[in-house]
Each structure stands twice: as structure tokens, then as C-alpha cells.
PDB file of C-alpha atoms and ligand atoms in Angstrom:
ATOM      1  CA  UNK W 890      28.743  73.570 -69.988  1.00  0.00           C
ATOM      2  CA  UNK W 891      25.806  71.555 -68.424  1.00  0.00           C
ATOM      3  CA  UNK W 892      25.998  73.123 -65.271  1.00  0.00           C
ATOM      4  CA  UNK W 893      25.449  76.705 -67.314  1.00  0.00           C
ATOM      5  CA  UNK W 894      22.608  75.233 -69.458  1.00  0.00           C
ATOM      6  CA  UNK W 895      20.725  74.998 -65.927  1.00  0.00           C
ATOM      7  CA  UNK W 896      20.829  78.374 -65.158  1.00  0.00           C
ATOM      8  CA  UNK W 897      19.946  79.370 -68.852  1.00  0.00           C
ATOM      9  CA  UNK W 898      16.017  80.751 -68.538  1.00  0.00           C
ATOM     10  CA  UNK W 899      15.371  77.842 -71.329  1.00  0.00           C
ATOM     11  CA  UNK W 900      16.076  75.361 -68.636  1.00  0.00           C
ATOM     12  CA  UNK W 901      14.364  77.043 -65.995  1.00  0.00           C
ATOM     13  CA  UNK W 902      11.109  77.483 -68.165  1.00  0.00           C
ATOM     14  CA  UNK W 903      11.157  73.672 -69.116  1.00  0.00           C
ATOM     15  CA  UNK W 904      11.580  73.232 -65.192  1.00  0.00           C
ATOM     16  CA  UNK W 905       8.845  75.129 -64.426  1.00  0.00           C
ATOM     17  CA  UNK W 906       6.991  73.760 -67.255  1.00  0.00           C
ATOM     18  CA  UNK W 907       7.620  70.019 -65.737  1.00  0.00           C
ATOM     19  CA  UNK W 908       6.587  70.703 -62.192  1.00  0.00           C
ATOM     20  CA  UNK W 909       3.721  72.438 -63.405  1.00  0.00           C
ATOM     21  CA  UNK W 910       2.659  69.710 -65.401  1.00  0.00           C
ATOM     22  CA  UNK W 911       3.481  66.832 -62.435  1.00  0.00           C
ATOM     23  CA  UNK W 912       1.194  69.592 -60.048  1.00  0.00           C
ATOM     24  CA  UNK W 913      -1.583  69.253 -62.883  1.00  0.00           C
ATOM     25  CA  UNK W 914      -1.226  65.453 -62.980  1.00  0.00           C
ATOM     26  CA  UNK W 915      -1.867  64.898 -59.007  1.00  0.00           C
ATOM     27  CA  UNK W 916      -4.797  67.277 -59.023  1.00  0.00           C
ATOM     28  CA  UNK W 917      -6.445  65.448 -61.950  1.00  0.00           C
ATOM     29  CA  UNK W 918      -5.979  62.453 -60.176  1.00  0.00           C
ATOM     30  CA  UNK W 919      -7.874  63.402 -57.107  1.00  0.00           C
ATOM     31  CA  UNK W 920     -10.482  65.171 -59.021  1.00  0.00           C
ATOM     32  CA  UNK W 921     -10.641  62.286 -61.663  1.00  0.00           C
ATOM     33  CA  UNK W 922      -9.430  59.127 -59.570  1.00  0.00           C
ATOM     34  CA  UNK W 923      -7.873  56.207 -62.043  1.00  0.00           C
ATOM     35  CA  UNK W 924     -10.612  53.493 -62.997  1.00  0.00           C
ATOM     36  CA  UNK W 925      -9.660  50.028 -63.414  1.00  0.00           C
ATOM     37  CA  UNK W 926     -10.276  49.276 -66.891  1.00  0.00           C
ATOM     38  CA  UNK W 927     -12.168  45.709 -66.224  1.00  0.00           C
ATOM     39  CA  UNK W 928     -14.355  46.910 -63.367  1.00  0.00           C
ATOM     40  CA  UNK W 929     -14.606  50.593 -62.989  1.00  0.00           C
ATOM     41  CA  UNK W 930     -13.274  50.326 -59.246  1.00  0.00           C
ATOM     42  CA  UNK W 931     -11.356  53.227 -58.412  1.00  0.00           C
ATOM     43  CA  UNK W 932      -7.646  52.174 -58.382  1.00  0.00           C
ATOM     44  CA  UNK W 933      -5.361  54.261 -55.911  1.00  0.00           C
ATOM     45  CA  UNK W 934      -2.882  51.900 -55.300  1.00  0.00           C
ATOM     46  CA  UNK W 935      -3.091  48.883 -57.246  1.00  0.00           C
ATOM     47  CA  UNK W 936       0.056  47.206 -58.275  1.00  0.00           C
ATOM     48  CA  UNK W 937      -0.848  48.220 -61.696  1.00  0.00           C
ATOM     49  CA  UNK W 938      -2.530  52.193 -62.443  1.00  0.00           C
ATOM     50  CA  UNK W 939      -5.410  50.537 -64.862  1.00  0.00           C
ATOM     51  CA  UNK W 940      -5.645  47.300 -63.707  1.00  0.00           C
ATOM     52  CA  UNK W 941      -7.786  46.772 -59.672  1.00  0.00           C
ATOM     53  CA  UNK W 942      -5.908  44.083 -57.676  1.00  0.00           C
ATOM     54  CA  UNK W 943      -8.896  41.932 -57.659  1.00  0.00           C
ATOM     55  CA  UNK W 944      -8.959  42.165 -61.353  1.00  0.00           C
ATOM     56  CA  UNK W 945      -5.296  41.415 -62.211  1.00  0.00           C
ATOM     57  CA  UNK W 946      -6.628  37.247 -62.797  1.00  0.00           C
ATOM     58  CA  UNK W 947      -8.154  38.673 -66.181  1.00  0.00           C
ATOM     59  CA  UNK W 948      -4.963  38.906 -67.149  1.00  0.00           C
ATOM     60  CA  UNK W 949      -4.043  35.682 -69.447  1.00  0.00           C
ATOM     61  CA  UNK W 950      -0.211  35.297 -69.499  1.00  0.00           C
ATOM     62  CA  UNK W 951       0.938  32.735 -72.062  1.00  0.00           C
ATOM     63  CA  UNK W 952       2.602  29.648 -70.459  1.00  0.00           C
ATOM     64  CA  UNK W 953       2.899  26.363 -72.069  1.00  0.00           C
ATOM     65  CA  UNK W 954       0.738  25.061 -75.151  1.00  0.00           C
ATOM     66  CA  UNK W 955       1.090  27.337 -77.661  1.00  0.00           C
ATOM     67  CA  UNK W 956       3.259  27.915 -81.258  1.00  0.00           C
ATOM     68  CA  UNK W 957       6.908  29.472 -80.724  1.00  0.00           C
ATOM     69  CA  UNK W 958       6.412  31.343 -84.161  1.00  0.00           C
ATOM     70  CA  UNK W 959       2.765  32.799 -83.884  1.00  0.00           C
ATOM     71  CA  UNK W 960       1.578  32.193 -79.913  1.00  0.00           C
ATOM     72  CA  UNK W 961      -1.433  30.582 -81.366  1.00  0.00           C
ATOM     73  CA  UNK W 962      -2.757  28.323 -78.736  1.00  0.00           C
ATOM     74  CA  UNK W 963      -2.620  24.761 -79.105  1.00  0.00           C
ATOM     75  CA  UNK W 964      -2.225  22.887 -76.140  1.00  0.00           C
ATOM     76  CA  UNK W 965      -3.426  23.292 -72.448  1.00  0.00           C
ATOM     77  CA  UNK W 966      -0.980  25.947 -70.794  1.00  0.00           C
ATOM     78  CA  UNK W 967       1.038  23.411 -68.482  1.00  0.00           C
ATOM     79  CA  UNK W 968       1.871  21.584 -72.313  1.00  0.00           C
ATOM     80  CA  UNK W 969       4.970  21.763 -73.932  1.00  0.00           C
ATOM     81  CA  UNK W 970       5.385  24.803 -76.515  1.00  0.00           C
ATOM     82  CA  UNK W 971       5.727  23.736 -80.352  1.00  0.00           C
ATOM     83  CA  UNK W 972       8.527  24.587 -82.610  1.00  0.00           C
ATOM     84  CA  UNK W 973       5.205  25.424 -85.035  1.00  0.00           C
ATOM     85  CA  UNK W 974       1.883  25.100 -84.999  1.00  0.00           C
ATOM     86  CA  UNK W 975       0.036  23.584 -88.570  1.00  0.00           C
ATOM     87  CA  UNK W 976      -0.394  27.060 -90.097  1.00  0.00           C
ATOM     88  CA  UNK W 977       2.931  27.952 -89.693  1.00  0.00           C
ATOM     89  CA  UNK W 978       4.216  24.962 -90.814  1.00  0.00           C
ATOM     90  CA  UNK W 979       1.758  25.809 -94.180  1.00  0.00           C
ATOM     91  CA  UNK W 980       3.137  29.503 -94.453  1.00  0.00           C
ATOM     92  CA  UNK W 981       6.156  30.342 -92.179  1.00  0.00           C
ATOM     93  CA  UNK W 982       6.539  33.797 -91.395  1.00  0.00           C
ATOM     94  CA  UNK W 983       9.515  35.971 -92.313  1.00  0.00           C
ATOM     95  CA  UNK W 984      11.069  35.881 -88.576  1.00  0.00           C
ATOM     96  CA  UNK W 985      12.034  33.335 -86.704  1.00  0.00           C
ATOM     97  CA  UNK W 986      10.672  33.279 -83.385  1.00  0.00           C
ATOM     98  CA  UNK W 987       7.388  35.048 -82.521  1.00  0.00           C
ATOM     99  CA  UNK W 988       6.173  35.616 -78.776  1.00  0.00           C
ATOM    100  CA  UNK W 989       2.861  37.078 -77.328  1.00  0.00           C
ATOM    101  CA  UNK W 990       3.154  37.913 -73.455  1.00  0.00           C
ATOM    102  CA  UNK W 991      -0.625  37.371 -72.879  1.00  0.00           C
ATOM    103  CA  UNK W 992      -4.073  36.734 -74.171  1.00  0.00           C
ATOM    104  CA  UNK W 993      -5.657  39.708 -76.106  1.00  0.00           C
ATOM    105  CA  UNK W 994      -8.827  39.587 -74.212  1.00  0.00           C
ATOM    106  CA  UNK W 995     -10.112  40.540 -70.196  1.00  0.00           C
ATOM    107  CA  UNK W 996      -7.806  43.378 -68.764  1.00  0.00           C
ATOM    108  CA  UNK W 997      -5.011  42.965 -71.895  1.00  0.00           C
ATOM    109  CA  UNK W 998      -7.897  44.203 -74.211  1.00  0.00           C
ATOM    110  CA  UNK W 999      -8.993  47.012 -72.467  1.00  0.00           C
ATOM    111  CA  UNK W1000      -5.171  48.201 -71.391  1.00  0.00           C
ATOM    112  CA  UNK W1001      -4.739  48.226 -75.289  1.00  0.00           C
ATOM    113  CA  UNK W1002      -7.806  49.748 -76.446  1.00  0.00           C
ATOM    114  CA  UNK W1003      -6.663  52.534 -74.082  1.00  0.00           C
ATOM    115  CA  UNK W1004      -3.629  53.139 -75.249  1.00  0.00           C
ATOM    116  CA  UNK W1005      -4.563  52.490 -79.037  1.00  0.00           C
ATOM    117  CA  UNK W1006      -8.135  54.833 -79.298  1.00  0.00           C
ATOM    118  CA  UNK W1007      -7.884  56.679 -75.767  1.00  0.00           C
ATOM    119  CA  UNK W1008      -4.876  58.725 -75.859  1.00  0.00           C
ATOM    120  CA  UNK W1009      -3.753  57.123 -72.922  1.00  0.00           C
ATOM    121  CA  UNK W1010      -0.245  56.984 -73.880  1.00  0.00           C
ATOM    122  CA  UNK W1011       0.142  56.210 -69.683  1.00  0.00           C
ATOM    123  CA  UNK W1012      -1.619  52.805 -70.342  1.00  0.00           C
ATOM    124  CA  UNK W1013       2.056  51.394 -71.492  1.00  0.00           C
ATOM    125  CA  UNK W1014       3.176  51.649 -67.689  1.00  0.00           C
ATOM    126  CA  UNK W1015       1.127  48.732 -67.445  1.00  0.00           C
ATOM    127  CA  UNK W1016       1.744  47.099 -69.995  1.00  0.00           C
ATOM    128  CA  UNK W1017       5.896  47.136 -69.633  1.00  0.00           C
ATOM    129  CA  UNK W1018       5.149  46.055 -66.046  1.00  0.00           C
ATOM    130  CA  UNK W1019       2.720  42.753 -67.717  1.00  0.00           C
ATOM    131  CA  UNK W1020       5.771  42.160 -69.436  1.00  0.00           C
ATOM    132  CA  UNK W1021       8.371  42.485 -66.566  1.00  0.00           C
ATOM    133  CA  UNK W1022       5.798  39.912 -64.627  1.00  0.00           C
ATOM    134  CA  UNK W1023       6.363  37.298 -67.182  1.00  0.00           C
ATOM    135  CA  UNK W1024       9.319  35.101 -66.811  1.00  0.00           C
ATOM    136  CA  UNK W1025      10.586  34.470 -69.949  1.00  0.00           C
ATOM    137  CA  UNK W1026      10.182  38.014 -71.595  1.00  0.00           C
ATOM    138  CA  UNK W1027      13.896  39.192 -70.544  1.00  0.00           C
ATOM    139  CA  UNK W1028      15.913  36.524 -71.765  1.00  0.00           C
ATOM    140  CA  UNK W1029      13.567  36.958 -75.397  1.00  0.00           C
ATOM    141  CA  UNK W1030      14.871  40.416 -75.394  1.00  0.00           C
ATOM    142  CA  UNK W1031      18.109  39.897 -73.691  1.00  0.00           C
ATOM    143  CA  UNK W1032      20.869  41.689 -76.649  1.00  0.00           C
ATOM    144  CA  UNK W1033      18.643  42.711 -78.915  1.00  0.00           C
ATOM    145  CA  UNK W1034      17.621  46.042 -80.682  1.00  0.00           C
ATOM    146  CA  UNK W1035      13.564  46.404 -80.439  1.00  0.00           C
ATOM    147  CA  UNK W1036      11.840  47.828 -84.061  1.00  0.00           C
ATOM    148  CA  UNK W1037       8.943  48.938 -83.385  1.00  0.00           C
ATOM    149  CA  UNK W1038       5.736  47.695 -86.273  1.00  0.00           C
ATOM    150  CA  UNK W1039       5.671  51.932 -87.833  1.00  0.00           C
ATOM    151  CA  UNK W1040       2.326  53.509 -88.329  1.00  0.00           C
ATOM    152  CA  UNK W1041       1.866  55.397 -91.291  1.00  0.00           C
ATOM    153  CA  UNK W1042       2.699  59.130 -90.706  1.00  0.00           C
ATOM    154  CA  UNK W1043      -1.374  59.839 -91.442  1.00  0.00           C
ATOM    155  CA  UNK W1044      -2.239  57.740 -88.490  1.00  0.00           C
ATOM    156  CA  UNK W1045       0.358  59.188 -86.313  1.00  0.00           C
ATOM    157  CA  UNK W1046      -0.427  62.578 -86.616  1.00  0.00           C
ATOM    158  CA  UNK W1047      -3.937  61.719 -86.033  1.00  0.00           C
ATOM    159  CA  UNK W1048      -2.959  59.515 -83.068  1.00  0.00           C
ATOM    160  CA  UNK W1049      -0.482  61.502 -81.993  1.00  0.00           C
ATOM    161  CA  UNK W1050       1.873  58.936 -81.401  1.00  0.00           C
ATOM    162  CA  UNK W1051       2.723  55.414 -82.366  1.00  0.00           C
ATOM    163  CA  UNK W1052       1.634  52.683 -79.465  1.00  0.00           C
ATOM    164  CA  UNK W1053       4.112  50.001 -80.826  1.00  0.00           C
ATOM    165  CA  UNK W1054       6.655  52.567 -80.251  1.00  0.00           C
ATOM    166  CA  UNK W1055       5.599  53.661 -76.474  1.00  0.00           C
ATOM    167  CA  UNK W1056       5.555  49.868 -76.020  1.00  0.00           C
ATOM    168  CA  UNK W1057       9.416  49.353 -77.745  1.00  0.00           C
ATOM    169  CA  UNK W1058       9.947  52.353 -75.187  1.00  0.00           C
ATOM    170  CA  UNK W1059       8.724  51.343 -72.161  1.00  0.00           C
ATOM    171  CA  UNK W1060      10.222  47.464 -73.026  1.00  0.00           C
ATOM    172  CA  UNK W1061      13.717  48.746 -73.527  1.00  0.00           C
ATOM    173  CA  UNK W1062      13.595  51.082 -70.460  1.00  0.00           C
ATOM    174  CA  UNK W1063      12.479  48.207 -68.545  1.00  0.00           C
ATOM    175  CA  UNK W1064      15.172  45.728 -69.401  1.00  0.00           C
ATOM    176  CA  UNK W1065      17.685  48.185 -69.621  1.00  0.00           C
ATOM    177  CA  UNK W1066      20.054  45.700 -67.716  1.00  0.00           C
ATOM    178  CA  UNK W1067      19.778  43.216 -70.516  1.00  0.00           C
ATOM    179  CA  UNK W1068      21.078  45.194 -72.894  1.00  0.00           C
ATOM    180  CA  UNK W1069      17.702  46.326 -75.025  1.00  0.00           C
ATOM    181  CA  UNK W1070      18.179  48.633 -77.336  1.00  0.00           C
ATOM    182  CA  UNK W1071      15.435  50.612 -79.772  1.00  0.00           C
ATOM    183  CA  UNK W1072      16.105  51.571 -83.393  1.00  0.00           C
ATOM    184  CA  UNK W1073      12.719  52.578 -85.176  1.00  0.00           C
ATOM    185  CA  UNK W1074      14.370  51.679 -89.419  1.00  0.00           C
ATOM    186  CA  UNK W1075      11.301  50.747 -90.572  1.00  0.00           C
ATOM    187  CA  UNK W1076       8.281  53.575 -91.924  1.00  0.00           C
ATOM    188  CA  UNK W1077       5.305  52.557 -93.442  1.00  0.00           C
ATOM    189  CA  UNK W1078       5.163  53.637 -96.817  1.00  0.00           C
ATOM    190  CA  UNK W1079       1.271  52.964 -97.647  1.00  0.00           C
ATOM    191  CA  UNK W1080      -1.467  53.233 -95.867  1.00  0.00           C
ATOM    192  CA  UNK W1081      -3.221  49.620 -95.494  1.00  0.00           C
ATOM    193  CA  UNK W1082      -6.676  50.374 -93.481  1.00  0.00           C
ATOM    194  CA  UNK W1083      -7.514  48.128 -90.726  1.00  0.00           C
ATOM    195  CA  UNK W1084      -6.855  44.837 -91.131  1.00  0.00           C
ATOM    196  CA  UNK W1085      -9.458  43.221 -88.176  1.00  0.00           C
ATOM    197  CA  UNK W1086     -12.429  42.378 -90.985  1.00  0.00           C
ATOM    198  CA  UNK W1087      -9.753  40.427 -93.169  1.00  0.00           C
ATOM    199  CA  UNK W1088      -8.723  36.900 -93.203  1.00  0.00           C
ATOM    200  CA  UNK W1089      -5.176  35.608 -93.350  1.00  0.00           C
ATOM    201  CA  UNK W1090      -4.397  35.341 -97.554  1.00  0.00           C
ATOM    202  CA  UNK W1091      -6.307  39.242 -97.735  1.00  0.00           C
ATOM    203  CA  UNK W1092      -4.427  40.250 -94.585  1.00  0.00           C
ATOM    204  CA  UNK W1093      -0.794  39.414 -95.989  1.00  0.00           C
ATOM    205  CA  UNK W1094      -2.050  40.240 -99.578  1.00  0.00           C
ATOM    206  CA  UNK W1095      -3.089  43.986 -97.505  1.00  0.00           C
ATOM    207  CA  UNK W1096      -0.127  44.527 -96.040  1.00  0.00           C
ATOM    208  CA  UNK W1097       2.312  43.521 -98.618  1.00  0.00           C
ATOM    209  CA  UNK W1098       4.918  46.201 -99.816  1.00  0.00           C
ATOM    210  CA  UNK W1099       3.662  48.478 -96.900  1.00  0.00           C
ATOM    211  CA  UNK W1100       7.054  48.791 -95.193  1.00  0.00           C
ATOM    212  CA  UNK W1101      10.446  49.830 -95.797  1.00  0.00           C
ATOM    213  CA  UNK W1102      13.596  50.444 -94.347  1.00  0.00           C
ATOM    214  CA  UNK W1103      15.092  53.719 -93.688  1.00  0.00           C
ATOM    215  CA  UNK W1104      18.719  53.494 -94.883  1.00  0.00           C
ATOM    216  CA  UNK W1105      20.618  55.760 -92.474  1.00  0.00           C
ATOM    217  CA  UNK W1106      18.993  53.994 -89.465  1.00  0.00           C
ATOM    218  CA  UNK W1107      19.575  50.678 -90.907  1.00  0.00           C
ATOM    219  CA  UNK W1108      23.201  52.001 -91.315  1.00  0.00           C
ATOM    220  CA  UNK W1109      23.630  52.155 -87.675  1.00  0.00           C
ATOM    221  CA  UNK W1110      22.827  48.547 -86.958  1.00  0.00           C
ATOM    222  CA  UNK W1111      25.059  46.056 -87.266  1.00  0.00           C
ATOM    223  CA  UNK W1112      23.592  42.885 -89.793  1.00  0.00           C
ATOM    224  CA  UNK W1113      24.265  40.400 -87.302  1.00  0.00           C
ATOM    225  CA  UNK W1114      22.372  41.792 -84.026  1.00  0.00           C
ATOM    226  CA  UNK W1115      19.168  40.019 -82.956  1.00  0.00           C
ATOM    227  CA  UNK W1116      16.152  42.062 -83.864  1.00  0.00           C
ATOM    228  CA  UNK W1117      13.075  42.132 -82.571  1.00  0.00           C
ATOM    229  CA  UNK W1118      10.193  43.496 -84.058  1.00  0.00           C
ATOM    230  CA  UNK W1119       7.399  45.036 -81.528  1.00  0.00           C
ATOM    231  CA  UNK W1120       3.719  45.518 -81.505  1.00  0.00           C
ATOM    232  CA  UNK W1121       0.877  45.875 -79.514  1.00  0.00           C
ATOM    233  CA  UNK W1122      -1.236  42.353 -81.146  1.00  0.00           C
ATOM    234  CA  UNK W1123      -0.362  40.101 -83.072  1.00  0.00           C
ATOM    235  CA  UNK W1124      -3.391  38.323 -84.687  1.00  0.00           C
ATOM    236  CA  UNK W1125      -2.114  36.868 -88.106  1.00  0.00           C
ATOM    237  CA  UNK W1126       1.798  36.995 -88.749  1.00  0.00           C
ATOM    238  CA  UNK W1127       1.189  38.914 -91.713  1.00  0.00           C
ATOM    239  CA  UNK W1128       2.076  42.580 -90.617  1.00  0.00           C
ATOM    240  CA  UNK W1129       5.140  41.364 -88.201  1.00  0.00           C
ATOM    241  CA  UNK W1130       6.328  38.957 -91.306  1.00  0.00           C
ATOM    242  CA  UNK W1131       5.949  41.953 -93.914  1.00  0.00           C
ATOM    243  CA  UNK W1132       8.166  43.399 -91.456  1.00  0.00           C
ATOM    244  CA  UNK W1133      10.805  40.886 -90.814  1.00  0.00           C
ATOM    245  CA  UNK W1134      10.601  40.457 -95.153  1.00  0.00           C
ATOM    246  CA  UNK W1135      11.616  44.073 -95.494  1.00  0.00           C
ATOM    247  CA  UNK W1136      14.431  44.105 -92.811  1.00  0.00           C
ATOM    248  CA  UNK W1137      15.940  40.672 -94.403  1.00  0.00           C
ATOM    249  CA  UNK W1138      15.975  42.566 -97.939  1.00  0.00           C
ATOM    250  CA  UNK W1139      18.546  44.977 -95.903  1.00  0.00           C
ATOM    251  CA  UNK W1140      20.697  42.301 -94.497  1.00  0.00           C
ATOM    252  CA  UNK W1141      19.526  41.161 -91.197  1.00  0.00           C
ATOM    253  CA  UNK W1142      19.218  37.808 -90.329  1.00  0.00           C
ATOM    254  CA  UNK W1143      18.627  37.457 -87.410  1.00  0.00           C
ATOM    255  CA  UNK W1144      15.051  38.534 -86.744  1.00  0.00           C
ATOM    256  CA  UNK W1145      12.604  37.725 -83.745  1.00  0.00           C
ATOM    257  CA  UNK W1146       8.846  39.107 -83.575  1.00  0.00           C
ATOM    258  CA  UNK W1147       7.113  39.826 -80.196  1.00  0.00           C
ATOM    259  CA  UNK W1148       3.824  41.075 -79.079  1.00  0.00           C
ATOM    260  CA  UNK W1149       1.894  42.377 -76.102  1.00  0.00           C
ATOM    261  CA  UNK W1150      -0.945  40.077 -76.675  1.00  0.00           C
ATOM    262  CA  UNK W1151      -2.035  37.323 -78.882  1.00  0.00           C
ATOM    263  CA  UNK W1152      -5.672  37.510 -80.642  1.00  0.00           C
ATOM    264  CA  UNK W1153      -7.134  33.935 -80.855  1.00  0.00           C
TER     265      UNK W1153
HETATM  266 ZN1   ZN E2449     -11.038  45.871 -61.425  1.00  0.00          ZN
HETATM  267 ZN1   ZN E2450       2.104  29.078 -85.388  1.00  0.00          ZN
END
């Protein structure tokens, strides 16, 4: 049967279509070389496609000193992590566990913004591969099915895709071997705005109500599995908690929040 498909002219057009594209790709690249995001240099072969060698210091990985529930940053970075930092301790978030692989700022900023209002979809490469680098980010994901933070269908179309998702994507192809898995059961059922001018009451009062479950998907998970939600920032808790709220109403319990990069 799948032998036959690839003779079938569908298959052979899509083939076509591929190599085409891949052909299109390369000449692009030498007519258009890849920039580094930070400095401009033209990157051939960089360890990262965005990022210049000599600009992969602007990169800010968290280390030590900083709140296991919201990343904040509260120490130096060869201090001990805190179970929670004051704020949380105030209002704890939803989930459990929250972690931020770097600082949203220098080359972390700019890899998002590209991804987010560039349509560079590509710019998640680099961003799985930050995330490979960092040594605690496979045992956080280690048996756990990623949820990506859902835009509302609006945005997407306009976007054209959802960068929480390419990240959820690119993080579960990545650490296939520890058994990541991707289920996308939440949508967002209201559209919120932008939340970057608000402060953290208007930002959870915002958000609140924006998300729900979608029942077959949630179906499909068993209650008990570790969940982590994805997105790109995390600045307040607010949208990942809303998140975590909604998925507890459906029965899960066990749910973890992670981010690309932390805004201070
Ligand atoms: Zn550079
Ligand atoms: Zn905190």
C-alpha cells in the first residue's frame, strides 16, 4: 500500500513540490545570506542560523537565583533556586512548577521577535537548540505531554501560525528520547489584546476566562500525566496560570508551565 502511494502522481507532485522548494531555499540563501539577529554579521555557519558565534554570550541562560514557579530573578545565578519567590508566595499560580530557559533580552529577544512579528517560523530551530544547550530542560520535560499557550483563531490566521506551538514542536521533536509528547486541548475562546502595557491584577483580570479545553483532545490524555504548558515568554504567570486553571477544571493535576524566556 505505501510502496503504491509513491508511485501515485500525488506523491510524485508533493516530491517535486519539496525539492523544488529545498532548491528555492539554498538559492535564497546565497542571494539573501542569514543575518545574525544581534549584529547583522552574515552567519554561514554558526552553531546557531540567527545567532553569530561571537554573539551567542548575549544569550542569558537561567542558572541559579531565581523562583522555581515564575523564573523571576532573585539571587545571583551561582545562588540556590527558591521554592517561591515573595509574589508567588502572595498569589500562587495555577501550576506547579514554572521554568524559563533564558533571559528575554540580547539574542533571546530578537530570536523571538522573529519568530513572533517576522514570519520566521525557521527562528524556532534556534530556539529548540537554546533549549537542548541547557542542562536541566530534558529532565523538566522528561514524560510529559507539552500544551502549547493557543492563540486565538483571529491571530492565527493573521499570523499564520501559532509560535507557542512551533516551539511545543520543535521541543518535543528534540527530546523525542525522553518521551515528549504534544497535545494542543486548549483554544482560546476570547480575544484578550496584548497584554505588555498591563500590570499584574489587569493582566490576570485580562486574561481570565480566555481559555478552554477542547473535550475530545482532553479525552485522549490520561488525568494523571505531567503536563506542561508552553510559550514563547513568560512575563507575569497570569496567561500560563489561566491555563493551568482551565486544564485543572478538566481533571489534570499534575501541571508544569515552561517558557523560552523570562521578561524581568
Ligand atoms: Zn552576531
Ligand atoms: Zn515567583
Amino acid at each position: 500500500m505505501g510502496g503504491a502511494w509513491k508511485h501515485s502522481p500525488f506523491y510524485m507532485l508533493k516530491a517535486a513540490k519539496q525539492s523544488a522548494r529545498t532548491a528555492c531555499r539554498k538559492l535564497l540563501d546565497f542571494l539573501f545570506p542569514r543575518r545574525c539577529l544581534v549584529c547583522g554579521a552574515v552567519n554561514p555557519d554558526g552553531k546557531y542560523d540567527y545567532v553569530c558565534p561571537e554573539c551567542e554570550g548575549e544569550i542569558h541562560m537561567m542558572r541559579g537565583g531565581h523562583c522555581l514557579v515564575c523564573a523571576e530573578i532573585v539571587g545571583m545565578p551561582d545562588a540556590p533556586n527558591v521554592p517561591f519567590c515573595a509574589k508567588c508566595a502572595e498569589h500562587p499560580p495555577a501550576f506547579r512548577r514554572g521554568m524559563a530557559v533564558c533571559v528575554f533580552d540580547g539574542a533571546a529577544r530578537e530570536l523571538v521577535h522573529e519568530l513572533k512579528y517576522k514570519s520566521t517560523p525557521a527562528a524556532v530551530n534556534d530556539i529548540a537548540l537554546i533549549a537542548k544547550s541547557h542542562g536541566e530542560v530534558a529532565g523538566y520535560l522528561k514524560d510529559s505531554i507539552l500544551v502549547p499557550v493557543p492563540l486565538h483563531r483571529s491571530r492565527r490566521r493573521q499570523r499564520k501560525y501559532n509560535q507557542s506551538e512551533l516551539i511545543a514542536r520543535a521541543l518535543a521533536k528534540n527530546f523525542a528520547e525522553e518521551n515528549v509528547k504534544i497535545c494542543g486541548m486548549l483554544a482560546r475562546i476570547r480575544k484578550t489584546g496584548t497584554q505588555t502595557m498591563l500590570d499584574r491584577e489587569a493582566r490576570a483580570k485580562n486574561i481570565k476566562g480566555a481559555f478552554k479545553c477542547i473535550k475530545r483532545k482532553c479525552e485522549s490524555v490520561p488525568k494523571n500525566a505531567r503536563i506542561v504548558l508552553v510559550d514563547d515568554v513568560m512575563t507575569t504567570t497570569a496567561t500560563l496560570s489561566e491555563c493551568a486553571k482551565e486544564l485543572k477544571k478538566s481533571g489534570f493535576k499534575d501541571v508544569y508551565a515552561f517558557a523560552f524566556a523570562k521578561r524581568m
